């Protein structure tokens, strides 16, 4: 009986500590990690992936839609388009920073070769002549008007013709579209970082590439 009493005495502080720890780590902390404004009706859509899930700090999902906000589909279309442009921009910087250039002259009259154009977004913008930028902008506007218009009867981002790759398997399709959406988001963050690097006077890929 004395041994049992001693065991009870020894177990009591341990149980007290366990209870205190359990109270400290209880479910009371969980609601603090969740935002009450999160609207879960879009859970499972393309682009809704871990770890954020449905994250809407600007209340873009709020209904009814009031001016100047646009409907949710329009924001999806813009995100896809900007993500694709950002991926192309990052690819261009990676290739030029790696040393790949078009052969020949960018401007014969200015004796400016493609090899003379730096790889950074701000540096390359400053190096290209004004007439060259008019040509670039004009070409982009042509592509936007000729091929970039979104058909409201098609899914957001589906702007291609018959040669556009479309997946019949819904699981494969969702997987590929989620990859594109997340890569586009990463590219938008990446090109923003490269712009900031150039603005503060270092290489776009710093610290991978040393300062200018």
Short mmCIF file of C-alpha atoms in Angstrom, two decimals:
data_model
loop_
_atom_site.label_atom_id
_atom_site.label_comp_id
_atom_site.label_asym_id
_atom_site.label_seq_id
_atom_site.Cartn_x
_atom_site.Cartn_y
_atom_site.Cartn_z
CA UNK A 1 0.00 0.00 0.00
CA UNK A 2 2.90 2.32 0.82
CA UNK A 3 4.46 1.61 -2.57
CA UNK A 4 1.16 2.35 -4.32
CA UNK A 5 0.85 5.60 -2.40
CA UNK A 6 4.40 6.58 -3.36
CA UNK A 7 3.63 5.84 -7.03
CA UNK A 8 0.55 8.00 -6.81
CA UNK A 9 2.53 10.83 -5.24
CA UNK A 10 5.17 10.60 -7.95
CA UNK A 11 2.61 10.36 -10.73
CA UNK A 12 0.63 13.39 -9.57
CA UNK A 13 3.28 16.01 -10.54
CA UNK A 14 3.80 14.27 -13.88
CA UNK A 15 0.08 14.30 -14.59
CA UNK A 16 -0.06 17.96 -13.61
CA UNK A 17 2.76 18.79 -16.02
CA UNK A 18 1.09 16.78 -18.80
CA UNK A 19 -2.22 18.53 -18.20
CA UNK A 20 -0.55 21.92 -18.26
CA UNK A 21 1.29 21.09 -21.48
CA UNK A 22 -1.90 19.78 -23.06
CA UNK A 23 -3.73 22.95 -22.06
CA UNK A 24 -0.93 25.08 -23.51
CA UNK A 25 -0.92 23.20 -26.85
CA UNK A 26 -4.66 22.72 -27.06
CA UNK A 27 -6.92 23.56 -29.98
CA UNK A 28 -7.35 27.14 -28.78
CA UNK A 29 -4.37 28.11 -30.96
CA UNK A 30 -5.85 26.69 -34.16
CA UNK A 31 -8.50 29.36 -34.86
CA UNK A 32 -5.84 32.07 -34.59
CA UNK A 33 -4.11 30.58 -37.66
CA UNK A 34 -7.25 30.78 -39.78
CA UNK A 35 -8.68 33.88 -41.34
CA UNK A 36 -12.42 34.30 -40.74
CA UNK A 37 -12.70 36.10 -44.10
CA UNK A 38 -11.62 33.05 -46.13
CA UNK A 39 -14.31 31.98 -48.57
CA UNK A 40 -14.01 28.24 -49.17
CA UNK A 41 -16.49 27.99 -52.05
CA UNK A 42 -13.60 27.93 -54.56
CA UNK A 43 -11.75 25.10 -52.82
CA UNK A 44 -10.48 22.59 -55.37
CA UNK A 45 -10.29 25.02 -58.28
CA UNK A 46 -7.21 25.34 -60.49
CA UNK A 47 -4.62 27.41 -58.65
CA UNK A 48 -5.97 26.61 -55.19
CA UNK A 49 -3.00 24.60 -53.93
CA UNK A 50 -1.19 24.09 -50.60
CA UNK A 51 0.03 25.70 -48.45
CA UNK A 52 -2.22 28.76 -48.90
CA UNK A 53 -5.35 27.11 -50.28
CA UNK A 54 -8.03 29.77 -50.74
CA UNK A 55 -6.32 33.04 -49.81
CA UNK A 56 -8.26 36.19 -50.63
CA UNK A 57 -6.91 39.18 -48.64
CA UNK A 58 -8.42 41.65 -51.15
CA UNK A 59 -11.90 40.07 -51.05
CA UNK A 60 -11.92 39.44 -54.80
CA UNK A 61 -14.38 36.60 -54.25
CA UNK A 62 -16.92 38.85 -52.59
CA UNK A 63 -20.35 38.96 -54.19
CA UNK A 64 -22.10 40.86 -55.59
CA UNK A 65 -19.33 42.34 -57.74
CA UNK A 66 -19.23 46.13 -57.45
CA UNK A 67 -17.28 48.65 -59.51
CA UNK A 68 -14.28 49.02 -59.79
CA UNK A 69 -13.82 45.31 -59.06
CA UNK A 70 -14.11 42.86 -61.93
CA UNK A 71 -15.64 39.42 -61.76
CA UNK A 72 -13.55 36.52 -60.50
CA UNK A 73 -13.08 35.00 -63.98
CA UNK A 74 -11.45 38.20 -65.26
CA UNK A 75 -8.86 38.12 -62.49
CA UNK A 76 -8.10 34.47 -63.32
CA UNK A 77 -7.56 35.39 -66.99
CA UNK A 78 -5.22 38.24 -66.01
CA UNK A 79 -3.22 36.07 -63.62
CA UNK A 80 -2.67 33.41 -66.28
CA UNK A 81 -1.64 35.96 -68.92
CA UNK A 82 0.73 37.84 -66.61
CA UNK A 83 2.20 34.55 -65.42
CA UNK A 84 2.95 33.49 -68.98
CA UNK A 85 4.55 36.84 -69.79
CA UNK A 86 6.64 36.65 -66.60
CA UNK A 87 7.80 33.12 -67.47
CA UNK A 88 8.91 34.33 -70.91
CA UNK A 89 10.67 37.32 -69.31
CA UNK A 90 12.54 35.12 -66.84
CA UNK A 91 13.54 32.71 -69.62
CA UNK A 92 14.89 35.62 -71.66
CA UNK A 93 17.00 36.86 -68.76
CA UNK A 94 18.31 33.37 -67.98
CA UNK A 95 19.40 32.79 -71.58
CA UNK A 96 21.02 36.20 -72.06
CA UNK A 97 22.79 36.02 -68.70
CA UNK A 98 24.08 32.60 -69.74
CA UNK A 99 25.69 34.22 -72.80
CA UNK A 100 23.23 33.33 -75.55
CA UNK A 101 22.66 36.19 -78.01
CA UNK A 102 21.25 36.61 -81.48
CA UNK A 103 24.00 37.00 -84.08
CA UNK A 104 24.51 40.24 -85.94
CA UNK A 105 23.46 43.82 -85.28
CA UNK A 106 20.54 45.17 -83.32
CA UNK A 107 21.16 48.59 -84.91
CA UNK A 108 23.61 48.93 -87.78
CA UNK A 109 23.47 52.72 -87.73
CA UNK A 110 24.36 52.81 -84.03
CA UNK A 111 26.92 50.01 -84.42
CA UNK A 112 25.02 48.10 -81.71
CA UNK A 113 25.18 44.31 -81.75
CA UNK A 114 22.89 41.89 -79.94
CA UNK A 115 25.98 40.73 -78.05
CA UNK A 116 26.30 44.23 -76.58
CA UNK A 117 22.90 44.10 -74.86
CA UNK A 118 23.11 43.21 -71.14
CA UNK A 119 20.89 40.54 -69.66
CA UNK A 120 19.20 42.47 -66.85
CA UNK A 121 15.68 43.85 -67.36
CA UNK A 122 16.53 47.47 -66.53
CA UNK A 123 19.98 47.38 -68.17
CA UNK A 124 18.58 45.92 -71.39
CA UNK A 125 15.75 48.46 -71.42
CA UNK A 126 18.29 51.29 -71.22
CA UNK A 127 20.52 49.77 -73.91
CA UNK A 128 17.88 49.18 -76.60
CA UNK A 129 17.19 52.21 -78.86
CA UNK A 130 13.79 53.90 -78.74
CA UNK A 131 12.89 52.70 -82.26
CA UNK A 132 13.62 49.14 -81.14
CA UNK A 133 11.20 49.49 -78.24
CA UNK A 134 8.49 50.81 -80.59
CA UNK A 135 8.96 47.66 -82.66
CA UNK A 136 8.77 45.42 -79.60
CA UNK A 137 5.64 47.13 -78.25
CA UNK A 138 4.00 47.06 -81.68
CA UNK A 139 4.69 43.33 -82.03
CA UNK A 140 3.26 42.60 -78.57
CA UNK A 141 0.13 44.65 -79.33
CA UNK A 142 -0.31 42.71 -82.58
CA UNK A 143 -0.05 39.39 -80.74
CA UNK A 144 -2.51 40.57 -78.11
CA UNK A 145 -5.11 41.69 -80.65
CA UNK A 146 -4.61 38.80 -83.06
CA UNK A 147 -4.10 35.83 -80.74
CA UNK A 148 -4.47 36.97 -77.14
CA UNK A 149 -8.19 37.63 -76.98
CA UNK A 150 -10.03 35.40 -74.52
CA UNK A 151 -13.09 33.61 -75.85
CA UNK A 152 -15.76 33.83 -73.09
CA UNK A 153 -17.01 30.39 -74.14
CA UNK A 154 -13.65 28.78 -73.39
CA UNK A 155 -11.84 28.21 -70.11
CA UNK A 156 -9.61 31.04 -68.81
CA UNK A 157 -6.24 30.95 -70.53
CA UNK A 158 -7.44 28.85 -73.48
CA UNK A 159 -6.50 31.24 -76.28
CA UNK A 160 -4.82 28.77 -78.66
CA UNK A 161 -6.05 27.35 -81.92
CA UNK A 162 -6.30 23.71 -83.01
CA UNK A 163 -2.62 23.12 -82.27
CA UNK A 164 -3.10 24.08 -78.60
CA UNK A 165 -2.36 21.12 -76.32
CA UNK A 166 -5.48 20.06 -74.45
CA UNK A 167 -5.64 17.11 -72.06
CA UNK A 168 -8.66 14.82 -72.04
CA UNK A 169 -7.87 13.18 -68.69
CA UNK A 170 -9.28 15.54 -66.01
CA UNK A 171 -6.63 14.59 -63.43
CA UNK A 172 -3.75 15.16 -65.86
CA UNK A 173 -5.35 18.41 -67.02
CA UNK A 174 -5.74 19.73 -63.47
CA UNK A 175 -2.15 18.73 -62.66
CA UNK A 176 -0.74 20.52 -65.73
CA UNK A 177 -2.83 23.66 -65.20
CA UNK A 178 -1.82 23.87 -61.54
CA UNK A 179 1.84 23.60 -62.58
CA UNK A 180 1.39 26.45 -65.06
CA UNK A 181 -0.44 28.63 -62.54
CA UNK A 182 2.15 28.16 -59.79
CA UNK A 183 5.11 28.54 -62.17
CA UNK A 184 3.54 31.77 -63.41
CA UNK A 185 3.21 33.07 -59.86
CA UNK A 186 6.83 32.17 -59.13
CA UNK A 187 7.94 33.88 -62.35
CA UNK A 188 6.06 37.07 -61.46
CA UNK A 189 7.85 37.15 -58.12
CA UNK A 190 11.14 36.29 -59.85
CA UNK A 191 11.01 39.01 -62.48
CA UNK A 192 10.04 41.53 -59.79
CA UNK A 193 13.12 40.52 -57.80
CA UNK A 194 15.33 40.87 -60.89
CA UNK A 195 13.96 44.36 -61.54
CA UNK A 196 14.69 45.37 -57.94
CA UNK A 197 18.22 43.95 -58.20
CA UNK A 198 18.93 46.02 -61.30
CA UNK A 199 17.43 49.15 -59.75
CA UNK A 200 19.71 48.89 -56.71
CA UNK A 201 22.78 48.45 -58.92
CA UNK A 202 23.51 44.72 -58.88
CA UNK A 203 23.09 42.00 -61.48
CA UNK A 204 19.57 40.67 -62.08
CA UNK A 205 20.66 37.21 -60.90
CA UNK A 206 22.65 38.45 -57.90
CA UNK A 207 24.11 36.76 -55.84
CA UNK A 208 24.41 33.93 -58.40
CA UNK A 209 26.06 36.48 -60.69
CA UNK A 210 28.27 39.13 -59.10
CA UNK A 211 27.46 42.82 -58.90
CA UNK A 212 27.85 45.01 -61.98
#
